[in-house]
Amino acid sequence: MTDIAAIRAAAARLAPVAVRTPLLESPFLDEIAGRRVLVKAECLQRTGSFKFRGAWSALTALPDDARARGVLAYSSGNHAQGIACAAQMLGVPAVIVMPSDAPALKLANTAFYGAEVVTYDRPGGESREAIGEALCAARGLTLVRPYDEPMVIAGQGTVGLELAAQAREAGVTGADVFVCCGGGGLSAGVALALEAEAPGLRMRPVEPEGFDDMARSLDGGARVANPALSGSICDAILTPSPGEITFPILQRLAGPGVAVSDDEALRAMALAMLRLKITPEPGGAAALAAALRPGMGESPVIAVVTGGNADPAMLIRALETL
Amino acid sequence: MTDIAAIRAAAARLAPVAVRTPLLESPFLDEIAGRRVLVKAECLQRTGSFKFRGAWSALTALPDDARARGVLAYSSGNHAQGIACAAQMLGVPAVIVMPSDAPALKLANTAFYGAEVVTYDRPGGESREAIGEALCAARGLTLVRPYDEPMVIAGQGTVGLELAAQAREAGVTGADVFVCCGGGGLSAGVALALEAEAPGLRMRPVEPEGFDDMARSLDGGARVANPALSGSICDAILTPSPGEITFPILQRLAGPGVAVSDDEALRAMALAMLRLKITPEPGGAAALAAALRPGMGESPVIAVVTGGNADPAMLIRALETL
């Protein structure tokens, strides 16, 4: 069970190692949106995404014997790097199960952080769960899920704690807070933190068009799945369906979801580079894309830029839209 | 006269408005340099460079009657945007004297912040000083120099105050601190702050190859000029010669200067985008380029990324080096 006490405890464990990412503004973005836009630049976090927070929170919450045996994660993306980096810093053995056809850069980055990378034949239909379960059983590893994991949600919630304090310092007490949303771990953690610390701020999940399972699930009152798992450049937030643990939290606390197009995400990436001097990845820019839509009201809006692990070709593609 | 008390006073005036820019790290950069690299991401400051700090410090130090009459600055770059933005936030009239052949984007950005932009015919040999002096005399405007101005140096010194605290939190008590250097306002302010708050950190100015007037002046013990004022992509830090006020401070406190090539600056820009998720401009990446040189020792090194106002074509050019 994740609650505000768990988030505060995670914040204390993260304080010595996490970046307190800044809340940035630019009048050029305000002009586009027609209102004040504030951006939590979480792409500046260790490993280039908020995932480090949840990983550190989960690993530091393990009993000593489980830490000594090690952890396992399935991921080809930011969760893999978050777990690998946190594990390396803590001296915890980490096994990351990745598809053998994952981008070479992602395989190399994960291995760079000292994790043992085990690949599986995704196109050939090999089951990562079967491989992972066998490894966990044989070595006593603890599986760390990317979002349906209370201590991961608690870690992600520390983004919301910081945001509550930073918004107050910026004089913002009422605003929508757009958060890029995959399985909902960050969204749920942020929503819980804002409920306790900044009740005038409302979390709203942002997803890619065609992959807005969370928005549709919130609308319909029950978890529904996406029709596919590829087809948007926002790969970091393409997940099968809302999490079992995250969804009830979001049903209680989230505002309506928003879906953005790939073109909107690319333009938001470009504007973030030009005006805020940060480099989001496409899925990390989705919330900013939603916040930049004009004619959506006059109260301030906050966007969390959740990750920055784009490859150079994608950054160039975004810059060429300017 | 700028001293640590003036820097602390400037910090108090800046606290409600300036970004406390983070000190970032990446193990990928540590591997390149062969030692721990820490980066103060001052490109995330308001207006995209540290110049906002000095501008705010200078404007808030003016007597009320001078503030009401307004300020004037000569600049086609980051100082112009810093003054214009600070003036707009404070309700101070601002006149910026810029060459009519300055890039359209820079003219537009400065005007966007509400400043009155007065252009002069640079190729035709028109004197900006003559225009500026006439405007100051006619309207009672106060000239705010970009670096040879005690209250500007005090504002830039707040970068050093933050750095001293952040380095301590990161466990770094002895390190070279590379700072991108033009006239030396930031370098002098940082050096004064470190002297008082982190005596184990030594400020070292970094300049473009062929334009290392500060390094040569420090070497020779007297101010010497650059042979030209163009010819490097690091335009933000091309200045005629060390400042009259800044040079004696740096003679007393600075370590040896370093000069970096345009290619090194471009590669540092690209690595900053890829690994730190920030977008420096060429002159803002010079210090990072120096810090990334391998084989320069084992103690940690700190670099201040001073600005991020690159145009998209320059960012693409840097990314294409990867």
XYZ file of C-alpha atoms in Angstrom:
644
model
C 0.000 0.000 0.000
C 1.439 3.338 -1.062
C 0.463 6.368 0.997
C 1.909 9.774 1.708
C 3.981 8.391 4.576
C 5.615 5.908 2.201
C 6.333 8.733 -0.255
C 7.889 10.890 2.466
C 10.012 7.954 3.587
C 11.147 7.384 0.003
C 12.022 11.079 -0.264
C 14.278 10.774 2.775
C 16.076 7.782 1.228
C 16.425 9.598 -2.113
C 17.604 12.938 -0.728
C 21.338 12.149 -0.785
C 21.372 10.791 -4.345
C 18.519 12.137 -6.492
C 18.588 15.405 -8.402
C 15.997 17.879 -7.106
C 14.973 18.716 -10.655
C 14.103 22.368 -11.271
C 10.708 23.816 -12.192
C 11.441 25.825 -15.343
C 9.539 28.564 -17.145
C 9.808 30.610 -20.328
C 7.614 33.518 -21.378
C 7.903 32.190 -24.939
C 6.021 29.055 -23.886
C 3.488 31.113 -21.924
C 2.721 32.998 -25.102
C 2.103 29.793 -27.063
C -0.215 28.334 -24.434
C -1.908 31.622 -23.596
C -1.239 31.005 -19.927
C 1.612 30.423 -17.510
C 3.434 27.122 -18.163
C 5.739 25.532 -15.573
C 7.856 22.501 -16.434
C 9.301 19.988 -13.972
C 12.454 18.896 -15.804
C 12.690 15.313 -14.637
C 14.752 14.375 -17.683
C 17.626 15.833 -15.642
C 17.270 13.024 -13.119
C 20.024 10.404 -12.835
C 19.814 7.989 -15.817
C 17.755 10.579 -17.725
C 14.328 9.764 -16.320
C 12.200 9.664 -13.164
C 12.560 5.854 -13.145
C 15.680 6.165 -11.005
C 13.511 7.379 -8.118
C 11.263 4.325 -8.074
C 14.199 1.995 -8.535
C 16.160 3.503 -5.649
C 13.057 3.514 -3.456
C 12.357 -0.154 -4.173
C 15.932 -1.345 -3.736
C 16.504 0.530 -0.491
C 13.248 -0.892 0.910
C 14.383 -4.506 0.449
C 15.508 -6.561 3.453
C 19.267 -7.072 3.635
C 19.179 -10.701 2.565
C 17.105 -9.931 -0.548
C 19.471 -7.078 -1.440
C 22.411 -9.411 -1.164
C 20.797 -11.924 -3.534
C 19.846 -9.273 -6.084
C 16.990 -8.000 -8.241
C 15.544 -8.651 -11.677
C 13.619 -6.378 -14.043
C 12.026 -6.713 -17.453
C 12.548 -3.585 -19.514
C 14.147 -2.333 -22.667
C 13.952 1.272 -21.583
C 14.131 3.742 -18.735
C 13.137 1.295 -15.984
C 16.093 -0.913 -16.963
C 18.545 1.968 -16.652
C 16.975 3.145 -13.395
C 17.253 -0.303 -11.798
C 20.750 -0.911 -13.160
C 22.082 2.442 -11.932
C 20.470 2.236 -8.493
C 21.691 -1.350 -8.096
C 25.225 -0.400 -9.060
C 25.292 2.492 -6.583
C 23.971 0.218 -3.818
C 26.133 -2.784 -4.670
C 23.063 -4.924 -5.384
C 23.363 -7.538 -8.178
C 20.913 -6.737 -10.980
C 19.684 -8.844 -13.900
C 17.810 -7.076 -16.690
C 15.827 -9.181 -19.139
C 15.733 -7.404 -22.510
C 14.689 -8.445 -26.002
C 17.676 -9.330 -28.180
C 16.325 -6.972 -30.865
C 16.292 -3.937 -28.529
C 18.284 -0.965 -29.836
C 22.002 -1.562 -29.400
C 22.347 1.752 -27.540
C 19.829 0.659 -24.899
C 21.516 -2.711 -24.421
C 24.893 -1.005 -24.132
C 23.664 1.664 -21.715
C 22.093 -0.893 -19.396
C 25.240 -3.010 -19.407
C 27.302 0.146 -18.788
C 25.588 0.544 -15.412
C 26.956 -2.844 -14.450
C 23.782 -4.905 -14.808
C 23.804 -8.455 -16.154
C 21.764 -8.240 -19.357
C 19.919 -11.427 -20.315
C 18.368 -11.288 -23.765
C 15.411 -13.256 -25.100
C 14.156 -13.889 -28.613
C 11.114 -11.622 -28.778
C 10.282 -12.111 -32.474
C 10.697 -15.878 -31.972
C 8.044 -15.801 -29.287
C 10.299 -16.632 -26.328
C 8.657 -15.645 -23.029
C 10.503 -13.118 -20.925
C 8.363 -14.110 -17.946
C 9.494 -17.732 -18.209
C 13.141 -16.658 -18.344
C 12.694 -14.197 -15.514
C 10.837 -16.604 -13.247
C 13.465 -19.276 -13.769
C 16.247 -16.825 -12.881
C 14.401 -15.546 -9.813
C 13.799 -19.100 -8.585
C 17.353 -20.264 -9.222
C 19.121 -17.267 -7.671
C 16.580 -15.933 -5.217
C 16.300 -12.633 -7.119
C 13.492 -10.191 -6.323
C 11.413 -9.027 -9.299
C 10.981 -5.215 -9.384
C 7.954 -4.324 -11.525
C 8.037 -1.004 -13.386
C 4.821 0.438 -11.940
C 2.641 -2.075 -10.088
C 4.943 -2.028 -7.095
C 4.134 0.001 -3.969
C 7.725 1.054 -3.258
C 8.214 2.078 -6.909
C 5.073 4.226 -6.766
C 6.345 5.756 -3.510
C 9.610 6.706 -5.191
C 7.893 8.255 -8.196
C 5.661 10.178 -5.780
C 8.690 12.173 -4.638
C 8.350 14.076 -7.930
C 4.985 15.259 -6.594
C 6.411 16.250 -3.210
C 9.021 18.441 -4.881
C 6.456 19.844 -7.269
C 4.105 20.812 -4.456
C 6.857 22.823 -2.766
C 8.157 24.345 -5.995
C 4.697 25.383 -7.202
C 4.058 27.065 -3.854
C 7.362 28.972 -4.146
C 6.315 30.030 -7.658
C 3.000 31.320 -6.330
C 0.929 28.637 -8.065
C -1.776 27.137 -5.862
C -4.300 26.012 -8.460
C -3.289 24.219 -11.676
C -3.610 21.098 -13.761
C -0.460 18.964 -13.588
C 0.054 17.009 -16.804
C 2.109 13.836 -16.381
C 3.294 11.512 -19.168
C 1.583 8.216 -18.382
C 2.389 4.586 -19.209
C 1.259 2.095 -16.560
C 0.539 4.922 -14.145
C 3.247 4.557 -11.503
C 4.426 8.147 -11.729
C 0.883 9.459 -12.199
C -0.335 7.623 -9.101
C 2.611 8.680 -6.968
C 2.311 12.304 -8.026
C -1.456 12.288 -7.452
C -1.015 10.941 -3.916
C 1.661 13.518 -3.113
C -0.408 16.399 -4.458
C -3.501 15.233 -2.556
C -1.549 15.573 0.685
C 0.620 18.592 -0.041
C -1.022 20.707 -2.745
C -4.729 19.923 -3.000
C -5.232 22.769 -5.505
C -3.073 20.916 -8.034
C -4.814 18.190 -10.054
C -2.858 15.388 -11.768
C -3.942 14.548 -15.325
C -2.362 11.690 -17.305
C -1.149 12.313 -20.859
C -0.760 9.500 -23.407
C -0.088 9.079 -27.130
C -3.071 9.163 -29.462
C -4.261 5.629 -30.156
C -2.639 4.383 -26.928
C -4.752 6.194 -24.355
C -5.732 3.177 -22.287
C -5.557 5.146 -19.051
C -7.804 7.952 -20.299
C -10.349 5.466 -21.617
C -10.174 3.379 -18.462
C -10.772 6.445 -16.294
C -13.671 7.464 -18.542
C -15.292 4.054 -18.483
C -14.568 3.182 -14.888
C -12.717 -0.050 -15.662
C -9.289 -1.027 -16.961
C -9.152 -1.421 -20.736
C -6.168 -2.381 -22.885
C -4.455 -0.730 -25.835
C -5.031 -2.349 -29.212
C -1.283 -2.519 -29.910
C 2.085 -1.929 -28.258
C 3.870 -0.116 -31.041
C 3.012 2.592 -33.520
C 3.938 5.822 -31.725
C 7.326 7.481 -31.331
C 6.401 7.867 -27.626
C 7.749 4.385 -26.874
C 8.574 5.141 -23.237
C 4.863 5.362 -22.350
C 3.411 2.540 -24.470
C 2.104 -0.030 -21.971
C -0.534 -2.753 -22.331
C -3.066 -1.369 -19.822
C -3.337 0.574 -16.549
C -1.732 -1.124 -13.567
C -3.805 -3.081 -11.055
C -2.423 -1.055 -8.158
C -2.147 2.272 -9.927
C -5.628 2.374 -11.461
C -7.722 2.601 -8.258
C -5.486 5.432 -7.029
C -5.992 7.306 -10.290
C -9.742 6.619 -10.343
C -9.946 8.426 -7.030
C -7.527 11.288 -7.736
C -6.829 11.896 -11.442
C -8.463 14.474 -13.679
C -9.433 13.509 -17.236
C -6.695 12.085 -19.446
C -5.382 13.758 -22.586
C -3.989 12.172 -25.766
C -1.403 13.917 -27.958
C -0.194 13.183 -31.472
C 3.370 12.284 -32.433
C 3.630 15.632 -34.223
C 2.635 17.475 -31.063
C 5.226 15.508 -29.082
C 7.949 16.345 -31.616
C 7.090 20.029 -31.520
C 7.086 20.013 -27.721
C 10.545 18.385 -27.794
C 11.797 21.109 -30.105
C 10.314 23.921 -28.013
C 11.756 22.399 -24.841
C 15.203 22.417 -26.445
C 14.836 25.951 -27.816
C 13.193 27.623 -24.819
C 14.015 25.532 -21.736
C 17.398 24.105 -22.834
C 16.414 20.528 -22.015
C 16.197 17.506 -24.364
C 13.081 15.392 -23.746
C 12.461 12.087 -25.487
C 9.128 11.872 -27.343
C 7.267 10.070 -24.553
C 8.805 12.486 -22.056
C 7.467 15.501 -23.958
C 3.847 14.336 -24.186
C 2.742 16.225 -21.075
C 4.384 19.415 -22.312
C 2.616 18.987 -25.643
C -0.710 18.880 -23.804
C 0.213 21.921 -21.720
C 1.128 23.958 -24.808
C -2.294 23.637 -26.448
C -3.757 27.115 -26.700
C -7.228 28.139 -25.626
C -7.436 25.688 -22.716
C -8.048 28.217 -19.954
C -6.220 30.927 -18.100
C -5.014 29.289 -14.928
C -1.383 28.132 -14.838
C -0.521 24.679 -16.086
C 2.315 22.397 -14.995
C 3.902 19.670 -17.121
C 6.306 16.964 -15.987
C 8.946 16.193 -18.632
C 9.541 12.638 -17.536
C 12.537 11.473 -19.557
C 15.238 12.480 -21.963
C 16.652 9.270 -23.392
C 16.148 10.129 -27.051
C 18.746 9.128 -29.576
C 20.457 11.893 -31.568
C 18.461 11.160 -34.741
C 15.195 11.768 -32.878
C 16.485 15.057 -31.434
C 17.457 16.158 -34.937
C 14.029 15.142 -36.273
C 12.397 17.288 -33.592
C 14.673 20.280 -34.230
C 13.865 20.124 -37.926
C 10.219 20.929 -37.122
C 11.236 24.439 -36.015
C 33.987 46.875 -5.064
C 32.639 43.331 -5.194
C 33.201 41.175 -2.138
C 31.571 38.136 -0.593
C 29.096 40.325 1.298
C 27.921 41.852 -1.972
C 27.536 38.363 -3.475
C 25.520 37.167 -0.478
C 23.310 40.243 -0.718
C 22.762 39.592 -4.414
C 21.844 35.992 -3.609
C 19.146 37.199 -1.235
C 17.693 39.487 -3.924
C 17.829 36.678 -6.510
C 16.357 33.933 -4.329
C 12.699 34.564 -5.225
C 13.277 34.701 -8.993
C 16.390 32.809 -10.106
C 16.556 29.099 -10.847
C 18.838 27.256 -8.434
C 20.386 25.335 -11.302
C 21.250 21.700 -10.562
C 24.702 20.125 -10.430
C 24.423 17.176 -12.832
C 26.533 14.053 -13.340
C 26.708 11.098 -15.673
C 28.953 8.045 -15.370
C 29.278 8.154 -19.172
C 31.057 11.508 -18.891
C 33.183 10.275 -15.996
C 34.401 7.480 -18.238
C 35.406 9.899 -21.001
C 37.304 12.189 -18.657
C 38.771 9.408 -16.560
C 37.538 11.145 -13.430
C 34.347 12.390 -11.812
C 32.755 15.254 -13.766
C 30.112 17.537 -12.232
C 28.244 20.075 -14.352
C 26.486 23.213 -13.093
C 23.683 23.561 -15.660
C 23.371 27.333 -15.759
C 21.830 27.162 -19.239
C 18.630 26.368 -17.325
C 18.668 29.866 -15.814
C 15.974 32.361 -16.835
C 16.709 33.671 -20.361
C 18.973 30.656 -20.968
C 22.152 31.983 -19.384
C 23.764 33.166 -16.138
C 23.496 36.759 -17.414
C 20.072 37.079 -15.795
C 21.724 36.915 -12.375
C 24.007 39.875 -12.962
C 21.246 41.856 -14.607
C 18.818 41.322 -11.738
C 21.539 42.087 -9.211
C 22.443 45.348 -10.943
C 18.876 46.533 -11.499
C 17.744 45.786 -7.948
C 20.770 47.665 -6.597
C 19.835 50.906 -8.371
C 18.317 53.799 -6.404
C 14.578 54.250 -6.990
C 14.941 57.340 -9.157
C 17.459 55.661 -11.480
C 15.189 52.606 -11.751
C 12.295 54.823 -12.729
C 14.328 56.472 -15.501
C 15.607 53.161 -16.862
C 18.726 51.335 -18.011
C 20.716 50.876 -21.198
C 22.927 48.012 -22.369
C 25.053 47.274 -25.412
C 24.773 43.634 -26.421
C 23.652 41.387 -29.192
C 23.595 38.341 -26.990
C 22.889 36.905 -23.582
C 23.503 40.133 -21.633
C 20.802 41.828 -23.717
C 18.254 39.142 -22.890
C 19.240 39.119 -19.226
C 18.812 42.887 -18.893
C 15.594 42.938 -20.910
C 13.999 40.130 -18.893
C 15.047 41.480 -15.496
C 13.887 44.963 -16.475
C 10.517 43.665 -17.625
C 9.975 41.726 -14.387
C 10.904 44.808 -12.346
C 8.997 47.334 -14.441
C 12.208 49.181 -15.329
C 12.420 50.742 -18.818
C 15.255 49.149 -20.792
C 17.000 50.235 -23.993
C 19.237 47.704 -25.727
C 21.639 48.981 -28.386
C 22.209 46.200 -30.941
C 23.841 46.083 -34.373
C 21.256 46.132 -37.150
C 22.945 43.075 -38.673
C 22.549 40.973 -35.519
C 20.702 37.673 -36.083
C 16.964 38.274 -36.470
C 16.252 35.734 -33.720
C 18.345 37.683 -31.209
C 16.686 40.985 -32.124
C 13.257 39.373 -31.833
C 14.013 37.657 -28.506
C 15.268 40.867 -26.941
C 12.215 42.781 -28.124
C 9.988 39.950 -26.848
C 11.143 40.706 -23.304
C 9.747 44.197 -23.707
C 12.978 46.106 -24.216
C 13.276 49.021 -26.629
C 15.785 47.831 -29.220
C 17.834 50.608 -30.853
C 19.912 49.408 -33.778
C 23.091 50.906 -35.198
C 24.908 50.417 -38.475
C 27.888 48.303 -37.407
C 29.291 47.593 -40.881
C 28.924 51.300 -41.719
C 31.103 52.160 -38.734
C 28.420 53.837 -36.617
C 29.493 54.012 -32.956
C 27.268 52.249 -30.457
C 28.952 54.202 -27.686
C 27.959 57.502 -29.282
C 24.356 56.375 -29.617
C 24.280 54.951 -26.111
C 25.838 58.006 -24.486
C 23.398 60.302 -26.249
C 20.438 58.204 -25.067
C 21.748 58.032 -21.514
C 22.253 61.797 -21.426
C 18.868 62.596 -22.943
C 16.798 60.232 -20.808
C 18.887 59.825 -17.672
C 19.370 56.103 -18.361
C 21.945 54.111 -16.381
C 24.427 52.105 -18.460
C 24.771 48.500 -17.238
C 28.056 47.033 -18.469
C 28.196 43.282 -19.135
C 31.109 42.474 -16.805
C 33.025 45.503 -15.570
C 30.276 46.387 -13.130
C 30.518 45.485 -9.423
C 26.839 44.638 -8.980
C 26.900 42.457 -12.117
C 29.927 40.558 -10.794
C 28.117 40.130 -7.464
C 25.124 38.611 -9.239
C 27.254 36.204 -11.265
C 29.025 35.240 -8.049
C 25.813 33.632 -6.818
C 26.627 30.782 -9.206
C 29.692 30.178 -7.058
C 27.730 30.302 -3.809
C 25.357 27.615 -5.070
C 28.229 25.580 -6.441
C 30.075 25.643 -3.127
C 27.039 24.211 -1.337
C 26.232 21.686 -4.062
C 29.803 20.409 -4.300
C 29.867 19.922 -0.545
C 26.604 17.927 -0.707
C 28.157 15.827 -3.478
C 31.185 15.119 -1.295
C 33.566 17.151 -3.464
C 35.931 19.343 -1.461
C 38.859 19.647 -3.853
C 38.419 20.277 -7.587
C 39.155 22.559 -10.488
C 36.081 24.564 -11.511
C 36.138 25.352 -15.227
C 34.130 28.442 -16.183
C 33.462 29.715 -19.720
C 35.108 33.128 -19.791
C 34.549 36.280 -21.853
C 35.297 39.520 -20.007
C 35.550 37.638 -16.722
C 32.458 38.766 -14.816
C 31.250 35.263 -14.045
C 34.778 33.969 -13.511
C 35.544 36.749 -11.019
C 32.261 36.347 -9.147
C 32.635 32.581 -8.910
C 36.259 32.880 -7.802
C 35.300 35.291 -4.999
C 32.462 33.046 -3.831
C 34.648 29.936 -3.831
C 37.425 31.735 -1.963
C 34.986 32.396 0.874
C 32.870 29.249 0.834
C 34.867 26.432 -0.750
C 38.588 27.176 -0.654
C 39.411 23.694 -1.996
C 37.720 24.568 -5.303
C 39.837 26.541 -7.770
C 38.246 28.590 -10.592
C 39.914 28.268 -14.013
C 38.739 30.287 -17.026
C 38.092 28.523 -20.345
C 38.199 30.354 -23.686
C 38.114 29.530 -27.395
C 41.447 28.768 -29.084
C 42.819 31.930 -30.661
C 40.742 34.132 -28.322
C 42.380 33.284 -24.999
C 43.084 36.830 -23.907
C 42.347 35.993 -20.266
C 44.690 33.003 -20.170
C 47.479 35.000 -21.808
C 46.865 37.979 -19.553
C 47.022 35.791 -16.448
C 50.217 34.175 -17.767
C 51.897 37.465 -18.543
C 50.640 39.448 -15.587
C 49.035 42.219 -17.644
C 45.868 42.616 -19.728
C 46.346 41.775 -23.393
C 43.761 41.909 -26.182
C 42.498 39.350 -28.671
C 43.658 39.806 -32.273
C 40.063 39.646 -33.567
C 36.475 39.544 -32.360
C 35.106 36.869 -34.648
C 36.252 33.529 -35.966
C 34.972 31.038 -33.394
C 31.514 29.506 -33.013
C 31.829 30.346 -29.300
C 30.475 33.859 -29.926
C 29.079 34.291 -26.407
C 32.580 34.468 -24.936
C 34.433 36.498 -27.587
C 35.403 39.749 -25.884
C 38.125 42.269 -26.680
C 40.188 41.846 -23.504
C 39.880 41.077 -19.779
C 37.887 43.609 -17.782
C 39.574 46.318 -15.752
C 37.688 45.314 -12.616
C 37.608 41.565 -13.225
C 41.285 41.079 -14.080
C 42.834 41.950 -10.696
C 40.352 39.614 -8.990
C 41.334 36.813 -11.339
C 45.061 37.537 -11.009
C 44.681 36.903 -7.300
C 42.346 33.894 -7.417
C 42.222 32.102 -10.782
C 44.109 28.989 -11.789
C 45.675 28.783 -15.263
C 43.361 29.338 -18.220
C 42.500 26.710 -20.820
C 41.681 27.142 -24.521
C 39.417 24.716 -26.399
C 38.817 24.248 -30.113
C 35.475 24.699 -31.858
C 35.406 20.956 -32.505
C 35.837 20.252 -28.810
C 33.023 22.678 -27.996
C 30.708 21.004 -30.519
C 31.447 17.563 -29.125
C 30.848 18.808 -25.568
C 27.486 20.228 -26.704
C 26.545 16.866 -28.182
C 27.607 14.920 -25.097
C 25.722 17.340 -22.856
C 22.568 16.712 -24.888
C 23.054 12.944 -24.974
C 24.155 12.378 -21.382
C 22.910 15.317 -19.306
C 19.782 16.222 -21.314
C 20.720 19.901 -21.555
C 21.385 22.006 -24.688
C 24.413 24.283 -24.300
C 25.389 26.880 -26.879
C 28.990 26.568 -28.156
C 30.431 29.219 -25.842
C 28.432 27.694 -22.979
C 29.978 24.279 -23.558
C 33.623 25.398 -23.586
C 34.172 24.645 -19.890
C 32.664 21.181 -20.277
C 34.944 20.565 -23.252
C 37.937 21.339 -21.041
C 36.615 19.113 -18.253
C 36.152 16.165 -20.620
C 39.791 16.036 -21.710
C 41.206 12.703 -20.602
C 44.430 12.181 -18.701
C 44.240 15.440 -16.748
C 44.339 13.949 -13.280
C 42.161 11.937 -10.958
C 40.520 14.475 -8.707
C 36.946 15.495 -9.570
C 36.394 18.343 -11.994
C 33.484 20.788 -12.154
C 32.309 22.635 -15.283
C 29.842 25.508 -15.472
C 27.669 25.297 -18.612
C 26.997 28.998 -18.842
C 24.389 29.375 -21.564
C 22.069 27.556 -23.932
C 21.001 30.109 -26.515
C 22.067 28.143 -29.578
C 19.919 28.203 -32.662
C 18.477 24.896 -33.894
C 20.966 24.627 -36.774
C 23.878 24.730 -34.323
C 22.293 22.057 -32.126
C 21.868 19.853 -35.202
C 25.477 20.483 -36.220
C 26.609 19.343 -32.776
C 24.384 16.254 -32.775
C 25.768 15.238 -36.143
C 29.224 14.828 -34.554
C 27.946 11.832 -32.557
